[in-house]
Amino acid sequence: MRYRPISPAALAAELTARIDSLTQRGRLAVAVDGADGATATAELADALADPLRLLGRPAVRVPARGFLRPASLRFEHGKRNPDARYTDWLDLGGLRREVLDPLAEDGTGEVLPALWDPERDRATRLPRVPVPERGVVLVDGEFLLGAGLSFDLVVHLWLSPAALRRRVPEDAQWALPAYERYEEEVDPSTLADVVVRVDDPRHPAVYEPES
């Protein structure tokens, strides 16, 4: 596969321009997908927010971590169960209902930036945030592809198997089978609109299909 080296700043600028070029809907949902703790999905999503606003694209940040299920459901099979992390941790219905559906043409245009506080294990009770026309909701998290979530653009931060094992924090190494299963079953690089190799986060590279 062919990858084009790019600086983090140039990557953010390139993605901002690509998002701004999307005109199929008044409000957009953009996902930044990658292994939690091993890829900087939040940092990349944050880096897109201000440049989009400067282009007249109001940006709202929605970390998928704010849509984790309650601990009683996430940890029903133990706190270190990779299969549960892959299939049971993220509240897909909540993310769809509270964030993605409101962005539809007939939606309310108001999104909930977080539904559940996983640290306190209770509802956040945050107010809904209006997303104006030309607004962009930036969602970052893991396992966002292949689950029926509707995004206008998906950026997948990809790690080689060796880099994944190296970059996943030691206390989260138990989750490696979940990431391997995601790669095998979903193959997110084939579904994402943009694939960025981040083996070295200081030197990302954008995948370019051969024509």
Short mmCIF file of C-alpha atoms in Angstrom, two decimals, residues 7-204:
data_model
loop_
_atom_site.label_atom_id
_atom_site.label_comp_id
_atom_site.label_asym_id
_atom_site.label_seq_id
_atom_site.Cartn_x
_atom_site.Cartn_y
_atom_site.Cartn_z
CA SER A 7 2.88 16.70 8.96
CA PRO A 8 0.17 16.79 11.66
CA ALA A 9 -0.56 20.45 10.83
CA ALA A 10 -0.86 19.74 7.11
CA LEU A 11 -3.08 16.74 7.84
CA ALA A 12 -5.47 18.92 9.85
CA ALA A 13 -5.51 21.53 7.08
CA GLU A 14 -6.15 18.89 4.41
CA LEU A 15 -8.98 17.31 6.34
CA THR A 16 -10.52 20.70 7.08
CA ALA A 17 -10.58 21.53 3.38
CA ARG A 18 -12.11 18.16 2.54
CA ILE A 19 -14.85 18.56 5.14
CA ASP A 20 -15.58 22.07 3.91
CA SER A 21 -16.00 20.73 0.38
CA LEU A 22 -18.87 18.46 1.44
CA THR A 23 -22.13 20.06 0.44
CA GLN A 24 -24.56 17.13 0.36
CA ARG A 25 -26.22 18.16 3.62
CA GLY A 26 -26.66 21.29 5.70
CA ARG A 27 -25.24 19.68 8.83
CA LEU A 28 -22.43 17.11 8.77
CA ALA A 29 -21.23 14.30 11.01
CA VAL A 30 -17.52 13.49 10.84
CA ALA A 31 -15.90 10.57 12.67
CA VAL A 32 -12.29 10.15 13.73
CA ASP A 33 -11.90 6.44 14.45
CA GLY A 34 -8.97 4.70 16.12
CA ALA A 35 -7.86 2.54 19.03
CA ASP A 36 -8.43 4.33 22.33
CA GLY A 37 -5.20 5.21 24.09
CA ALA A 38 -3.08 4.15 21.12
CA THR A 39 -4.19 6.73 18.56
CA ALA A 40 -4.85 10.41 19.14
CA THR A 41 -8.40 10.56 17.83
CA ALA A 42 -9.45 13.32 20.24
CA GLU A 43 -6.43 15.46 19.43
CA LEU A 44 -7.10 15.24 15.70
CA ALA A 45 -10.78 16.04 16.11
CA ASP A 46 -9.86 19.00 18.33
CA ALA A 47 -7.40 20.21 15.69
CA LEU A 48 -10.20 20.40 13.13
CA ALA A 49 -12.65 22.40 15.21
CA ASP A 50 -11.18 25.92 15.09
CA PRO A 51 -10.13 25.83 11.41
CA LEU A 52 -13.65 24.74 10.49
CA ARG A 53 -15.12 27.62 12.49
CA LEU A 54 -12.88 30.05 10.64
CA LEU A 55 -14.42 28.76 7.40
CA GLY A 56 -17.91 29.46 8.68
CA ARG A 57 -18.46 25.85 9.71
CA PRO A 58 -19.51 25.87 13.39
CA ALA A 59 -18.00 22.76 14.99
CA VAL A 60 -19.35 20.73 17.90
CA ARG A 61 -17.17 18.11 19.58
CA VAL A 62 -18.73 14.84 20.69
CA PRO A 63 -16.35 12.27 22.20
CA ALA A 64 -17.82 8.79 21.81
CA ARG A 65 -16.55 8.12 25.34
CA GLY A 66 -19.51 10.18 26.51
CA PHE A 67 -21.75 7.45 25.12
CA LEU A 68 -20.35 4.46 26.93
CA ARG A 69 -22.91 2.23 28.60
CA PRO A 70 -23.24 2.13 32.40
CA ALA A 71 -20.62 0.06 34.21
CA SER A 72 -23.19 -2.60 35.11
CA LEU A 73 -23.60 -3.33 31.40
CA ARG A 74 -20.02 -2.76 30.24
CA PHE A 75 -18.54 -4.98 32.92
CA GLU A 76 -21.21 -7.67 33.03
CA HIS A 77 -18.59 -10.19 31.86
CA GLY A 78 -15.68 -8.63 33.74
CA LYS A 79 -13.71 -5.42 33.39
CA ARG A 80 -11.16 -6.95 31.02
CA ASN A 81 -13.29 -8.82 28.54
CA PRO A 82 -12.17 -7.93 24.99
CA ASP A 83 -15.34 -9.22 23.36
CA ALA A 84 -17.48 -7.05 25.63
CA ARG A 85 -15.32 -4.03 24.86
CA TYR A 86 -15.84 -4.63 21.16
CA THR A 87 -19.60 -5.22 21.21
CA ASP A 88 -21.03 -3.93 24.50
CA TRP A 89 -19.19 -0.84 25.71
CA LEU A 90 -20.43 1.79 23.27
CA ASP A 91 -24.10 2.78 23.38
CA LEU A 92 -24.68 2.77 19.62
CA GLY A 93 -28.38 3.46 19.99
CA GLY A 94 -27.75 6.47 22.20
CA LEU A 95 -25.10 7.89 19.87
CA ARG A 96 -27.41 7.44 16.90
CA ARG A 97 -30.47 8.86 18.66
CA GLU A 98 -28.84 11.82 20.42
CA VAL A 99 -26.19 12.86 17.89
CA LEU A 100 -26.63 11.49 14.39
CA ASP A 101 -30.40 11.43 13.92
CA PRO A 102 -30.82 15.11 14.89
CA LEU A 103 -28.48 16.06 12.01
CA ALA A 104 -30.82 14.60 9.39
CA GLU A 105 -32.79 16.94 7.13
CA ASP A 106 -35.89 16.33 9.25
CA GLY A 107 -33.95 16.25 12.54
CA THR A 108 -34.10 18.75 15.37
CA GLY A 109 -30.56 20.04 14.73
CA GLU A 110 -29.80 19.77 18.46
CA VAL A 111 -27.27 17.21 19.66
CA LEU A 112 -26.31 15.91 23.08
CA PRO A 113 -22.52 16.21 23.52
CA ALA A 114 -22.45 13.39 26.10
CA LEU A 115 -25.01 11.04 27.58
CA TRP A 116 -23.07 9.18 30.28
CA ASP A 117 -20.13 10.07 32.51
CA PRO A 118 -18.09 6.84 32.71
CA GLU A 119 -15.92 8.15 35.57
CA ARG A 120 -18.85 8.92 37.87
CA ASP A 121 -21.04 6.25 36.24
CA ARG A 122 -24.08 8.46 35.99
CA ALA A 123 -25.98 10.47 33.41
CA THR A 124 -24.30 13.75 32.46
CA ARG A 125 -27.55 15.74 32.27
CA LEU A 126 -25.91 18.11 29.80
CA PRO A 127 -28.08 20.46 27.74
CA ARG A 128 -28.50 19.88 24.03
CA VAL A 129 -26.38 21.97 21.70
CA PRO A 130 -27.90 23.48 18.55
CA VAL A 131 -25.97 22.78 15.35
CA PRO A 132 -26.62 25.51 12.77
CA GLU A 133 -26.71 25.02 9.03
CA ARG A 134 -23.21 24.23 7.71
CA GLY A 135 -22.32 23.03 11.18
CA VAL A 136 -20.09 19.99 11.71
CA VAL A 137 -20.25 17.48 14.55
CA LEU A 138 -16.85 15.87 15.18
CA VAL A 139 -17.11 12.46 16.85
CA ASP A 140 -13.97 10.66 18.01
CA GLY A 141 -13.67 7.16 19.39
CA GLU A 142 -13.08 3.50 18.65
CA PHE A 143 -15.11 0.86 16.79
CA LEU A 144 -17.18 3.51 15.02
CA LEU A 145 -17.23 1.69 11.68
CA GLY A 146 -19.30 -1.32 10.70
CA ALA A 147 -21.94 -0.64 13.34
CA GLY A 148 -24.55 1.12 11.23
CA LEU A 149 -23.62 4.65 12.30
CA SER A 150 -24.18 7.21 9.56
CA PHE A 151 -21.29 9.64 9.04
CA ASP A 152 -20.63 12.00 6.14
CA LEU A 153 -16.87 11.49 6.41
CA VAL A 154 -14.80 8.99 8.39
CA VAL A 155 -11.09 9.30 9.16
CA HIS A 156 -9.54 6.07 10.39
CA LEU A 157 -6.24 6.20 12.27
CA TRP A 158 -4.52 2.93 11.42
CA LEU A 159 -1.67 1.19 13.21
CA SER A 160 0.37 -1.72 11.94
CA PRO A 161 -0.04 -4.82 14.15
CA ALA A 162 3.39 -4.30 15.73
CA ALA A 163 2.72 -0.61 16.40
CA LEU A 164 -0.69 -1.42 17.85
CA ARG A 165 0.83 -3.83 20.36
CA ARG A 166 3.50 -1.26 21.19
CA ARG A 167 1.18 1.74 21.49
CA VAL A 168 -1.69 0.25 23.48
CA PRO A 169 -1.05 1.17 27.15
CA GLU A 170 0.19 -1.66 29.33
CA ASP A 171 -2.94 -1.67 31.47
CA ALA A 172 -5.07 -2.02 28.34
CA GLN A 173 -3.15 -4.80 26.61
CA TRP A 174 -6.03 -7.12 27.44
CA ALA A 175 -8.08 -5.25 24.78
CA LEU A 176 -5.75 -6.21 21.91
CA PRO A 177 -8.02 -9.08 20.77
CA ALA A 178 -10.86 -6.56 20.39
CA TYR A 179 -8.79 -4.44 18.02
CA GLU A 180 -7.67 -7.51 16.11
CA ARG A 181 -11.27 -8.64 15.78
CA TYR A 182 -12.26 -5.16 14.51
CA GLU A 183 -9.54 -5.33 11.90
CA GLU A 184 -10.54 -8.82 10.78
CA GLU A 185 -14.32 -8.49 10.84
CA VAL A 186 -14.84 -4.86 9.82
CA ASP A 187 -11.59 -4.01 8.00
CA PRO A 188 -12.09 -0.31 8.79
CA SER A 189 -9.48 0.85 6.30
CA THR A 190 -11.75 -0.30 3.46
CA LEU A 191 -14.76 1.59 4.86
CA ALA A 192 -13.14 4.87 5.90
CA ASP A 193 -12.96 7.84 3.55
CA VAL A 194 -9.47 8.74 4.76
CA VAL A 195 -6.93 6.32 6.26
CA VAL A 196 -3.98 7.74 8.15
CA ARG A 197 -1.12 5.55 9.30
CA VAL A 198 0.01 6.71 12.73
CA ASP A 199 2.71 4.23 13.76
CA ASP A 200 4.69 7.35 14.67
CA PRO A 201 2.17 10.08 15.62
CA ARG A 202 4.76 12.76 14.86
CA HIS A 203 4.99 11.54 11.27
CA PRO A 204 1.57 10.45 10.00
#
